[in-house]
Coordinates of C-alpha atoms and ligand atoms in Angstrom, one line a residue:
X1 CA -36.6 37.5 31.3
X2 CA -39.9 39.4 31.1
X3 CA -40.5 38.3 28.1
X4 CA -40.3 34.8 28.1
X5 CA -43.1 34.8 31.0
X6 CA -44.9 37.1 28.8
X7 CA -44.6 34.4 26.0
X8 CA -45.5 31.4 28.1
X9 CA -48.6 33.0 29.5
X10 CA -49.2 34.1 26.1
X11 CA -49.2 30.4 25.0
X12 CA -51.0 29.2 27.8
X13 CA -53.9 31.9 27.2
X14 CA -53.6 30.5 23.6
X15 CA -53.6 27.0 24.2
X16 CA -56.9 27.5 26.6
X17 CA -58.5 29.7 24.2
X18 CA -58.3 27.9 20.6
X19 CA -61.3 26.7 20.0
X20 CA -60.7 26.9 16.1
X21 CA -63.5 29.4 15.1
X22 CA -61.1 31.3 12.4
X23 CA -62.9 32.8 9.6
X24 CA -62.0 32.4 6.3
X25 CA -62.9 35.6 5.2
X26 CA -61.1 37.9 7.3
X27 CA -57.2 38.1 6.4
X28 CA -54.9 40.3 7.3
X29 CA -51.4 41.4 6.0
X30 CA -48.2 40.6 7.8
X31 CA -46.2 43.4 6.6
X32 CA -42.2 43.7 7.5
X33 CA -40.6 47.0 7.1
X34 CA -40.1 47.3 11.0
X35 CA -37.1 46.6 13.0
X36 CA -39.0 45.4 16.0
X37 CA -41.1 42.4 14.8
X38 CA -42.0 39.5 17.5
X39 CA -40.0 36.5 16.3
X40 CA -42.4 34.5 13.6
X41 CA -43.6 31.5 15.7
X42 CA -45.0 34.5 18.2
X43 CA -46.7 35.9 15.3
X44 CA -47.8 32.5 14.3
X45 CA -49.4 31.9 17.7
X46 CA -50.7 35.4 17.9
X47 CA -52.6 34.7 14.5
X48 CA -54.0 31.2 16.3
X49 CA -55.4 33.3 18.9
X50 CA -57.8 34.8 16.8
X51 CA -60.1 34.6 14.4
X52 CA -58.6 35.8 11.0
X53 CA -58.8 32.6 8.8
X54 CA -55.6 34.5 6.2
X55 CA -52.3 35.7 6.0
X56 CA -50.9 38.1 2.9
X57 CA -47.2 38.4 2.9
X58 CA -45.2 40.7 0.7
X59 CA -42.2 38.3 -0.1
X60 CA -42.1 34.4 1.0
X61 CA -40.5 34.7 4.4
X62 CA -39.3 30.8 4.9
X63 CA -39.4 31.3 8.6
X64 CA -43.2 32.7 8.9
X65 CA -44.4 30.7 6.0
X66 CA -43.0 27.5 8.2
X67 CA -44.7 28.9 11.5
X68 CA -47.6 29.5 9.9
X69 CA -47.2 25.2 9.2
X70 CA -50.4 22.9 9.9
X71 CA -52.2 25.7 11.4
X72 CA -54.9 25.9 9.1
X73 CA -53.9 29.4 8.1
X74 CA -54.7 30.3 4.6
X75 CA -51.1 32.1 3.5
X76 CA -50.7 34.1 0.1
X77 CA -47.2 35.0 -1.0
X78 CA -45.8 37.5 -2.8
X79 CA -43.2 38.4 -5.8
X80 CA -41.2 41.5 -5.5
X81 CA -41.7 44.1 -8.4
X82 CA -38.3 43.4 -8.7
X83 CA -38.4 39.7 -9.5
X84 CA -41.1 40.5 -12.2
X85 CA -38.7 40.9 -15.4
X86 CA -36.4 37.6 -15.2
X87 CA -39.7 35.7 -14.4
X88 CA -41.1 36.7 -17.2
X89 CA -38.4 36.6 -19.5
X90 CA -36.9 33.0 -18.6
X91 CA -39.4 30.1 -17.5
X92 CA -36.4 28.5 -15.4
X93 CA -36.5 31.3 -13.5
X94 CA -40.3 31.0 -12.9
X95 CA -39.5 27.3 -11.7
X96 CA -37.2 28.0 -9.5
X97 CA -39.3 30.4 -7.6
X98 CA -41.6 27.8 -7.4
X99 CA -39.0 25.2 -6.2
X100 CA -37.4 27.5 -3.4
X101 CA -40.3 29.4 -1.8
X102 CA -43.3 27.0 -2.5
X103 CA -42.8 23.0 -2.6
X104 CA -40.2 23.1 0.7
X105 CA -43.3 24.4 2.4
X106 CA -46.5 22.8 1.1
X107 CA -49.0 21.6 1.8
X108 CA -48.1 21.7 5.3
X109 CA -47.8 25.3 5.3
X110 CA -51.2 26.0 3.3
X111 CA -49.9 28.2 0.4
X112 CA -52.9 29.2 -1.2
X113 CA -52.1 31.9 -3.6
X114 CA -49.0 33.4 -5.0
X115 CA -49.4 37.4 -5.5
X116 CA -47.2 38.6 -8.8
X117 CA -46.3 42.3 -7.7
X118 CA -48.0 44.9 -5.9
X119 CA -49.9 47.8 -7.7
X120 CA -48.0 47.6 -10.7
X121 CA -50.3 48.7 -13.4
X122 CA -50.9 52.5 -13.3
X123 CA -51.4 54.9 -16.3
X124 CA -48.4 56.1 -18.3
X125 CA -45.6 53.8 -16.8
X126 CA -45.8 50.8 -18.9
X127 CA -42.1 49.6 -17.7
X128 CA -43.1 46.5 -15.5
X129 CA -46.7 46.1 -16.8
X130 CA -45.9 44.8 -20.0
X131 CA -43.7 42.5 -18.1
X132 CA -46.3 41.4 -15.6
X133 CA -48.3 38.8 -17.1
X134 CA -45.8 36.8 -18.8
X135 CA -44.7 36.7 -15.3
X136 CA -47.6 35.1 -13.6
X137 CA -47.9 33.0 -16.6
X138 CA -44.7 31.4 -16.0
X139 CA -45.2 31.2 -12.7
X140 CA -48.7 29.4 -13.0
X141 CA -46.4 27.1 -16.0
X142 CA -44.3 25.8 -13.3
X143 CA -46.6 25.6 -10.4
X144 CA -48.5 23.2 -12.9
X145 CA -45.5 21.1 -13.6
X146 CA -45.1 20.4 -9.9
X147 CA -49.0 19.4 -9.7
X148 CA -50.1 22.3 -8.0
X149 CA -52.2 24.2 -10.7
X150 CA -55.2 25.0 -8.9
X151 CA -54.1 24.3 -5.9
X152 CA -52.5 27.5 -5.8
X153 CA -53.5 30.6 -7.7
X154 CA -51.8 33.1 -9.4
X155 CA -53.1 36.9 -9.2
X156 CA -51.3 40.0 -9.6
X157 CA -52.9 43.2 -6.8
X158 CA -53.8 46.5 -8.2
X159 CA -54.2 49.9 -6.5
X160 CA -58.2 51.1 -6.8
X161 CA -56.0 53.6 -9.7
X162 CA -56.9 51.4 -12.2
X163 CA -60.7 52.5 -12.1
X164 CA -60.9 56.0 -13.6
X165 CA -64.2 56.4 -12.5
X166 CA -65.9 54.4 -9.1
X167 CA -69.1 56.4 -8.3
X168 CA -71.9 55.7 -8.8
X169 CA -70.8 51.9 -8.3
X170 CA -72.8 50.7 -11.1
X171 CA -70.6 52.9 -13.4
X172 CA -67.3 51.7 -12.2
X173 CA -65.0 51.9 -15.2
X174 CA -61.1 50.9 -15.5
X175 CA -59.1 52.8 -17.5
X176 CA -59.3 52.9 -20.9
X177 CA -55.3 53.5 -21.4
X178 CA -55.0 50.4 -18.7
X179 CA -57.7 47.6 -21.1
X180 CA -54.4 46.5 -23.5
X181 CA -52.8 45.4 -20.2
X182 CA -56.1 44.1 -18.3
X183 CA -57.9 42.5 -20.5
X184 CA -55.8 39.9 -21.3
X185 CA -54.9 39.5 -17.1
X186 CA -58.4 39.1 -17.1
X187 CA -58.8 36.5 -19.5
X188 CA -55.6 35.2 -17.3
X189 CA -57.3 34.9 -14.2
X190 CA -60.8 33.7 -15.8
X191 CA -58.8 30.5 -17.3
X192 CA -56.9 29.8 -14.0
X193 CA -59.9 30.6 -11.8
X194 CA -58.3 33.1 -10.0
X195 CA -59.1 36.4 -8.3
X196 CA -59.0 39.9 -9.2
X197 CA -57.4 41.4 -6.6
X198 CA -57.6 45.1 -5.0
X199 CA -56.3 47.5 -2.6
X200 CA -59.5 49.9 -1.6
X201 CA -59.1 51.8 1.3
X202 CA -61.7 53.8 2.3
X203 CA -59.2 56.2 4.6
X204 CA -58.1 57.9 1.5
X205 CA -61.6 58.3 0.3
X206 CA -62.2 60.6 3.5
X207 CA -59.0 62.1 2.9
X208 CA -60.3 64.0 -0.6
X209 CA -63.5 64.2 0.9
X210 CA -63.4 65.4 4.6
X211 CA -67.0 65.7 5.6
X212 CA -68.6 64.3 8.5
X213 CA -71.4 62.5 6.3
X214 CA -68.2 61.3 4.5
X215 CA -66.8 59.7 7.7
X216 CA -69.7 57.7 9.0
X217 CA -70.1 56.6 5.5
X218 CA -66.5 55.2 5.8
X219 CA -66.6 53.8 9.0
X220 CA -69.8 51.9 8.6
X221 CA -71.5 53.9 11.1
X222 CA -75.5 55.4 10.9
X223 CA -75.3 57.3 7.9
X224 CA -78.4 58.2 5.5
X225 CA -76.6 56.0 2.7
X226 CA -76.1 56.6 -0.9
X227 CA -78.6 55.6 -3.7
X228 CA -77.2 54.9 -7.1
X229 CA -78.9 56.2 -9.9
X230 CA -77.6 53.5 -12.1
X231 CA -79.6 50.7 -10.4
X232 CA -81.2 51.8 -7.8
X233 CA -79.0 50.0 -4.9
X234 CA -78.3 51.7 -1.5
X235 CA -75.0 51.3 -0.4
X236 CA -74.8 52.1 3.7
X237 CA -70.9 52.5 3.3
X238 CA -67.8 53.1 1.3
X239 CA -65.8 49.8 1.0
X240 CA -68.7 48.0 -0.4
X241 CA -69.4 50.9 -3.3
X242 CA -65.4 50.5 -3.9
X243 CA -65.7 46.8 -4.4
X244 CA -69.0 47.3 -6.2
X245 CA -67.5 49.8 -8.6
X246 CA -64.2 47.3 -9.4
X247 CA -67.2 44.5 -9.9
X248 CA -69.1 46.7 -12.5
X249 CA -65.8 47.4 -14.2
X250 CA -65.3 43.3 -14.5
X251 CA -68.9 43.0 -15.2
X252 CA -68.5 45.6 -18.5
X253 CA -65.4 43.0 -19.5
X254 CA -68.0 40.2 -19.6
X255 CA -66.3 39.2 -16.1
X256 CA -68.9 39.4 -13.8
X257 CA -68.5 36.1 -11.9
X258 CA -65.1 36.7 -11.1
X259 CA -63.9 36.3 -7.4
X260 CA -62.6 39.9 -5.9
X261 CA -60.5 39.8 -3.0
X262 CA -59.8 42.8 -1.1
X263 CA -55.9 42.4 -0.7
X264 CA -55.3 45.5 1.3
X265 CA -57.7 47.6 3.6
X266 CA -57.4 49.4 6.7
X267 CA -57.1 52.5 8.4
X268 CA -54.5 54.3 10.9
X269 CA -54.6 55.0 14.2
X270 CA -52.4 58.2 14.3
X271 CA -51.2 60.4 11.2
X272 CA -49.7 64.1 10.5
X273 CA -51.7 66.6 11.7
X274 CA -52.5 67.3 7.7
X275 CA -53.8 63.4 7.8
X276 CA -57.4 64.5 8.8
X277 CA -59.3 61.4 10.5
X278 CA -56.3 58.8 11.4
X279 CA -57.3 58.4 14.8
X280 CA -57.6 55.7 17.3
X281 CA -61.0 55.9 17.4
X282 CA -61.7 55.4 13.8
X283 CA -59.4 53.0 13.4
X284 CA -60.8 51.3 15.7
X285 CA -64.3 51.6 14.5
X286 CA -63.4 50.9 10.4
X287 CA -61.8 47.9 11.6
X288 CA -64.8 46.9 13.9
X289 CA -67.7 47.2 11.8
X290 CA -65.7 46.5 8.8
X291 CA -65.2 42.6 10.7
X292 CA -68.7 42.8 12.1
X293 CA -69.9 43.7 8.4
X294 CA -68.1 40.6 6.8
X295 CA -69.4 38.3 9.6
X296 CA -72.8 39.0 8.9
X297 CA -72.5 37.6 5.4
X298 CA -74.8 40.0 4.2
X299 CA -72.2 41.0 1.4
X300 CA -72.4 44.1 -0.9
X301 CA -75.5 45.1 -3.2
X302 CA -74.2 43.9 -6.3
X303 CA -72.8 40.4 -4.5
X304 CA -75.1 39.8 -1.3
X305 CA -75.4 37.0 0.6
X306 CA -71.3 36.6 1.1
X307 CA -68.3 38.2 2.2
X308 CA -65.5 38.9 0.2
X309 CA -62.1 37.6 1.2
X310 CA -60.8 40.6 3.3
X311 CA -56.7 41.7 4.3
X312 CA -57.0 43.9 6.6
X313 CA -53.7 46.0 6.5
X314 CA -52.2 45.5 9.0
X315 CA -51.0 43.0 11.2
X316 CA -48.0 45.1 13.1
X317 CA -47.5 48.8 12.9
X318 CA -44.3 49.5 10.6
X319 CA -41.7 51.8 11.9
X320 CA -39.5 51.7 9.2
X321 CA -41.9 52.5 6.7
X322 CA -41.4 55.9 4.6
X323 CA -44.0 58.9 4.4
X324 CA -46.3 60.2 6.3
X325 CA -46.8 58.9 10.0
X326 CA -50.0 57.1 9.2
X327 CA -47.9 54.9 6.9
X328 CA -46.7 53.7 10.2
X329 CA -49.8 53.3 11.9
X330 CA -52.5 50.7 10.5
X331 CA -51.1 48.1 12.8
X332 CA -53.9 46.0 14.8
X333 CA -51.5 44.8 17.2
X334 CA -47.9 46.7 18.2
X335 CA -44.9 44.8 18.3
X336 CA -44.8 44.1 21.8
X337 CA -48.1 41.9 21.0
X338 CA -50.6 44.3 22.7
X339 CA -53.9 45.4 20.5
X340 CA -53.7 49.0 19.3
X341 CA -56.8 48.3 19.6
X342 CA -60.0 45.9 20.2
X343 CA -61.7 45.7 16.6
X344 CA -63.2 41.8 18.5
X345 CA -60.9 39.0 16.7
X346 CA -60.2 37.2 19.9
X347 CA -61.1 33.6 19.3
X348 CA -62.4 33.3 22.6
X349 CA -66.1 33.3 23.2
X350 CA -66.1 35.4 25.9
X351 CA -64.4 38.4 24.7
X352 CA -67.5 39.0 22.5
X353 CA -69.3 40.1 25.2
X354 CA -69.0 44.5 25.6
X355 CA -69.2 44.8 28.9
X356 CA -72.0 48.0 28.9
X357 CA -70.4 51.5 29.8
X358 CA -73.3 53.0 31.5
X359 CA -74.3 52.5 35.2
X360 CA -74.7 48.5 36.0
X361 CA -77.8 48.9 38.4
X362 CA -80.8 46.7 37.0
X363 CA -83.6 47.9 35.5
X364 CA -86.6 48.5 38.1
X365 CA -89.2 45.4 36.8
X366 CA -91.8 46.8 34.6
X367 CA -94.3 45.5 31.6
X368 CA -92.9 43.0 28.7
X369 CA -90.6 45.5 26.7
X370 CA -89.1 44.9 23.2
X371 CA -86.6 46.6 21.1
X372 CA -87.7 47.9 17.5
X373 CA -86.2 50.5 15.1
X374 CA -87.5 53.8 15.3
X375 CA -90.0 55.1 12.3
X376 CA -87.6 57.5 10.7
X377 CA -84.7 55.5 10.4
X378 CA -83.2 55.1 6.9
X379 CA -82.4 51.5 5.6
X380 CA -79.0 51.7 5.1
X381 CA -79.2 52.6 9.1
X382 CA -81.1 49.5 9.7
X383 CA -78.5 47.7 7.4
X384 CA -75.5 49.0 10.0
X385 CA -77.8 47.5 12.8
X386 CA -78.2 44.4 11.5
X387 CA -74.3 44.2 9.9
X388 CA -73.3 44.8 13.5
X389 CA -75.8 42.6 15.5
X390 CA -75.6 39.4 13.1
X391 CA -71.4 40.0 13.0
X392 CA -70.9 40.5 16.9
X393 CA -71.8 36.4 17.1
X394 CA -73.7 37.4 20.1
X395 CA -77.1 36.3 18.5
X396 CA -78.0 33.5 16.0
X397 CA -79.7 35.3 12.8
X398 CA -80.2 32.3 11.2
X399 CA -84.3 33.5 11.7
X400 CA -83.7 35.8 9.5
X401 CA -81.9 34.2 7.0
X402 CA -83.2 32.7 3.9
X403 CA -85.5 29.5 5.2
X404 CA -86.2 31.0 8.9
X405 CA -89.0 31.4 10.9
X406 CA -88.7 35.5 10.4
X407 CA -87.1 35.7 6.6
X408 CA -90.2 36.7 5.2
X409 CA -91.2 39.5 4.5
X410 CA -87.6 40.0 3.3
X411 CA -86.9 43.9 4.1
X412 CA -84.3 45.0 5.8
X413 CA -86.6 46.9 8.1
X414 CA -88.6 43.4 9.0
X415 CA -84.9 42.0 9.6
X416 CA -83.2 45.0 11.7
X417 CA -86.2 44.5 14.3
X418 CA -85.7 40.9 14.8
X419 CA -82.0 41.4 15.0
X420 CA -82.2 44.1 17.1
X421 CA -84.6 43.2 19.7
X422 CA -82.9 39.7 19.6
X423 CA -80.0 41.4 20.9
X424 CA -81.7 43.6 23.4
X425 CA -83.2 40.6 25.1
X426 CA -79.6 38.8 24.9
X427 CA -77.3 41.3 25.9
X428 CA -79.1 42.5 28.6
X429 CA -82.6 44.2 28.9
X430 CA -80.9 47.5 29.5
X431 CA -81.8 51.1 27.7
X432 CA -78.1 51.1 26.6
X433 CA -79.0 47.9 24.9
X434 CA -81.4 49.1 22.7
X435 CA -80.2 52.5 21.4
X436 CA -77.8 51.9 18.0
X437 CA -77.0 54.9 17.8
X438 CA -80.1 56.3 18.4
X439 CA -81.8 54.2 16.3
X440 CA -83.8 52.1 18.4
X441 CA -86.8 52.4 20.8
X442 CA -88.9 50.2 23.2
X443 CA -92.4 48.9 22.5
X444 CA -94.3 47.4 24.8
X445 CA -96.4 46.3 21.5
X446 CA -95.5 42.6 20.7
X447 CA -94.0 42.8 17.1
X448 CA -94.2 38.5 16.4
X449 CA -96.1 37.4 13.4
X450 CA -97.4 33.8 12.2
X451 CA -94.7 31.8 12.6
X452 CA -91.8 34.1 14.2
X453 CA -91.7 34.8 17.7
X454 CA -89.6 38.1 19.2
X455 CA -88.3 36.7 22.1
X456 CA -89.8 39.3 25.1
X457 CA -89.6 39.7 29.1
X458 CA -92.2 39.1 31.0
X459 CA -92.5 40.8 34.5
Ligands
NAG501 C1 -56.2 26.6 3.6 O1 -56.7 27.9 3.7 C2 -57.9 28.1 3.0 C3 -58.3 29.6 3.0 O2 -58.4 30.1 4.2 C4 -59.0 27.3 3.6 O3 -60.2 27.4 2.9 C5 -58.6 25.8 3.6 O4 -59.5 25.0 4.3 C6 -57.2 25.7 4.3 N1 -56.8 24.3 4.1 C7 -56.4 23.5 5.1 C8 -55.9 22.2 4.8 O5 -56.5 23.9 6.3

């Protein structure tokens, strides 16, 4: 029984490495059109063993939302496009979704939002989004009369289709054809203090746009960034000029408080030969940064200073799923419970140490040495550095957040050098250590100021 040894090592690993440390923020979708699925209270532990803080599922599996049970794990359920007309035409109907697939679970399942439909507003089929928010009204009617209201939220998640125009970001636009169904969703979610909800996926972006400047842009990696025009912000990569772009399109409906949660986002590890850029190695990397980028809480330009609630998709590859091979591909983990890859969400503290890939010899001793960005570097460069170095949890940047010793001056070049040598001198004072890409380069100049001290070696 191989793998009920596998299982109980598994929990054992798990029971020695929860230490708690999820992260609200980072979600991630349990998708199941597969045939091969680890039984739910596997997936349940799996989740506990790292540090995603969310679960999204499609329908309202009783058996994972009751493994999921006391673990802390925000879980949002879905409504099937199909359920959407006879919850909105009867209100019975609305309660009795409530009654079978919410109140057996909560709260000690935490159910903490109920998705109406997937993507179903688009331009020129109006057959289900006429339907849609009588739906979630309903819905939200009944969860109230169980004492819920609030507790849960009702949202509906749309495909980035709904925008008919998303660059610059500040010009973000939905659809005029699409404003007699949104605008009174909107108003929906504004009452009920519930999110806007979004699928942006970066992949697809680089799909219509296949350049290499393109791909570092998507991936998060160096890249000489893109200035808007509109308002002068510099966005360093693609996900956060998505978001930005849905946030301008609220902001022109007088919405611009509302929350926006990223329901779907993620990239594949393999595709058709056609599906330019699904590869392991940006998968790996868009998955990466894009968790180092929401631990550093740096946010986007038009909402810094916090992350938006991310799904990554996906939990497990899909093999059932139709279409092209990536479809079947944006898995984090593969059924049998390995990683497809390591994008860093093990809860443990150790695995956030990279072990270093160059030679392991130590450095010959020489003069006091510290790591700063090189002149030429662009900001939104500097920004990449600093995403990654504050989100690897290797370092504490609270000195460079607002009230520390090295906030002021408040540039991201001033913060990039603090991070980065911070992480030099941490890691390991080793040339590999101070390179980002080719971004970095020793001093033997001591860069501390007044108050904040860079952290050097001295012979
Ligand atoms: C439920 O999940 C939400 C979202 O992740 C989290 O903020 C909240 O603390 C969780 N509640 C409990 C009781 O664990």
């Amino acid at each position: 029984m191989a793998s009920h040894s596998f299982l109980l090592q598994l929990s054992l690993i798990i029971t020695a490495l929860h230490t708690a440390v999820s992260q609200p923020f980072i979600g991630v979708n349990y998708g199941q059109v597969a045939d091969d699925l680890p039984a739910p209270e596997v997936s349940a532990e799996l989740l506990k063993s790292t540090t995603v803080g969310k679960v999204r599922l499609y329908g309202a599996d009783p058996a994972i939302i009751k493994a999921l049970a006391n673990s802390g794990i925000g879980i949002v359920i879905g409504v099937a496009n199909g359920d959407i007309p006879s919850l909105a035409s009867d209100p019975d109907s609305a309660t009795q979704w409530v009654n079978a697939n919410v109140l057996p679970h909560y709260p000690e399942s935490n159910i903490t939002l109920i998705a109406v439909g997937n993507e179903i507003i688009k331009s020129g089929d109006d057959g289900l989004a006429s339907q849609l928010l009588p739906a979630m009204q309903n819905v939200q009617n009944a969860l109230n009369s169980a004492s819920l209201g609030g507790k849960i939220k009702v949202s509906t998640v749309h495909s980035m289709a709904v925008l008919t125009q998303s660059e610059p970001p500040s010009a973000g636009s939905f659809d005029p054809a699409l404003m007699d169904i949104l605008q009174p969703l909107v108003a929906f979610l504004k009452n009920n203090e519930s999110p806007f909800a979004i699928n942006p996926y970066p992949f697809f972006a680089y799909q219509s746009d296949p350049r290499p400047e393109t791909l570092a842009f998507c991936l998060f990696q160096p890249n000489s960034g893109r200035v808007d025009q509109g308002n002068g912000n510099v966005y360093s990569n693609m996900l956060d000029a998505q978001v930005d772009a849905v946030q301008s399109g609220l902001s022109s409906m007088g919405m611009e408080d509302m929350e926006i949660v990223i329901a779907e986002t993620g990239w594949p590890s393999r595709g058709d030969t056609n599906e330019v850029g699904a590869t392991l190695e940006n998968a790996r990397a868009y998955n990466g940064n894009l968790i180092a980028h929401l631990r550093s809480m740096v946010g986007t330009p038009s909402m810094p200073g916090k992350s938006v609630d991310t799904f990554i998709f996906a939990l497990y590859d899909e093999d059932l799923k139709p279409g092209p091979a990536s479809e079947r591909a944006f898995g984090l983990f593969k059924t049998d419970l390995t990683m497809s890859y390591d994008v860093g969400l093990d809860n443990s503290a150790s695995s956030h140490k990279n072990p270093p890939t160059g030679p392991v010899t130590p450095a010959p001793k020489r003069e006091t040495e510290w790591c700063i960005p090189k002149v030429e570097v662009s900001e939104a460069q500097l920004q990449t550095n600093v995403d990654y170095i504050c989100g690897s949890q290797v370092i504490d940047c609270g000195p460079i957040q607002p009230g520390g010793a090295c906030y002021e001056p408040n540039t991201v070049l001033s913060h990039a050098a603090f991070a980065m040598n911070l992480y030099y001198q941490k890691v390991g004072r080793n040339p590999w250590n101070c390179d980002f890409s080719q971004t970095a380069m020793l001093t033997s100049q001591n860069p501390s100021y007044s108050a904040c001290v860079y952290p050097g070696e001295s012979t």
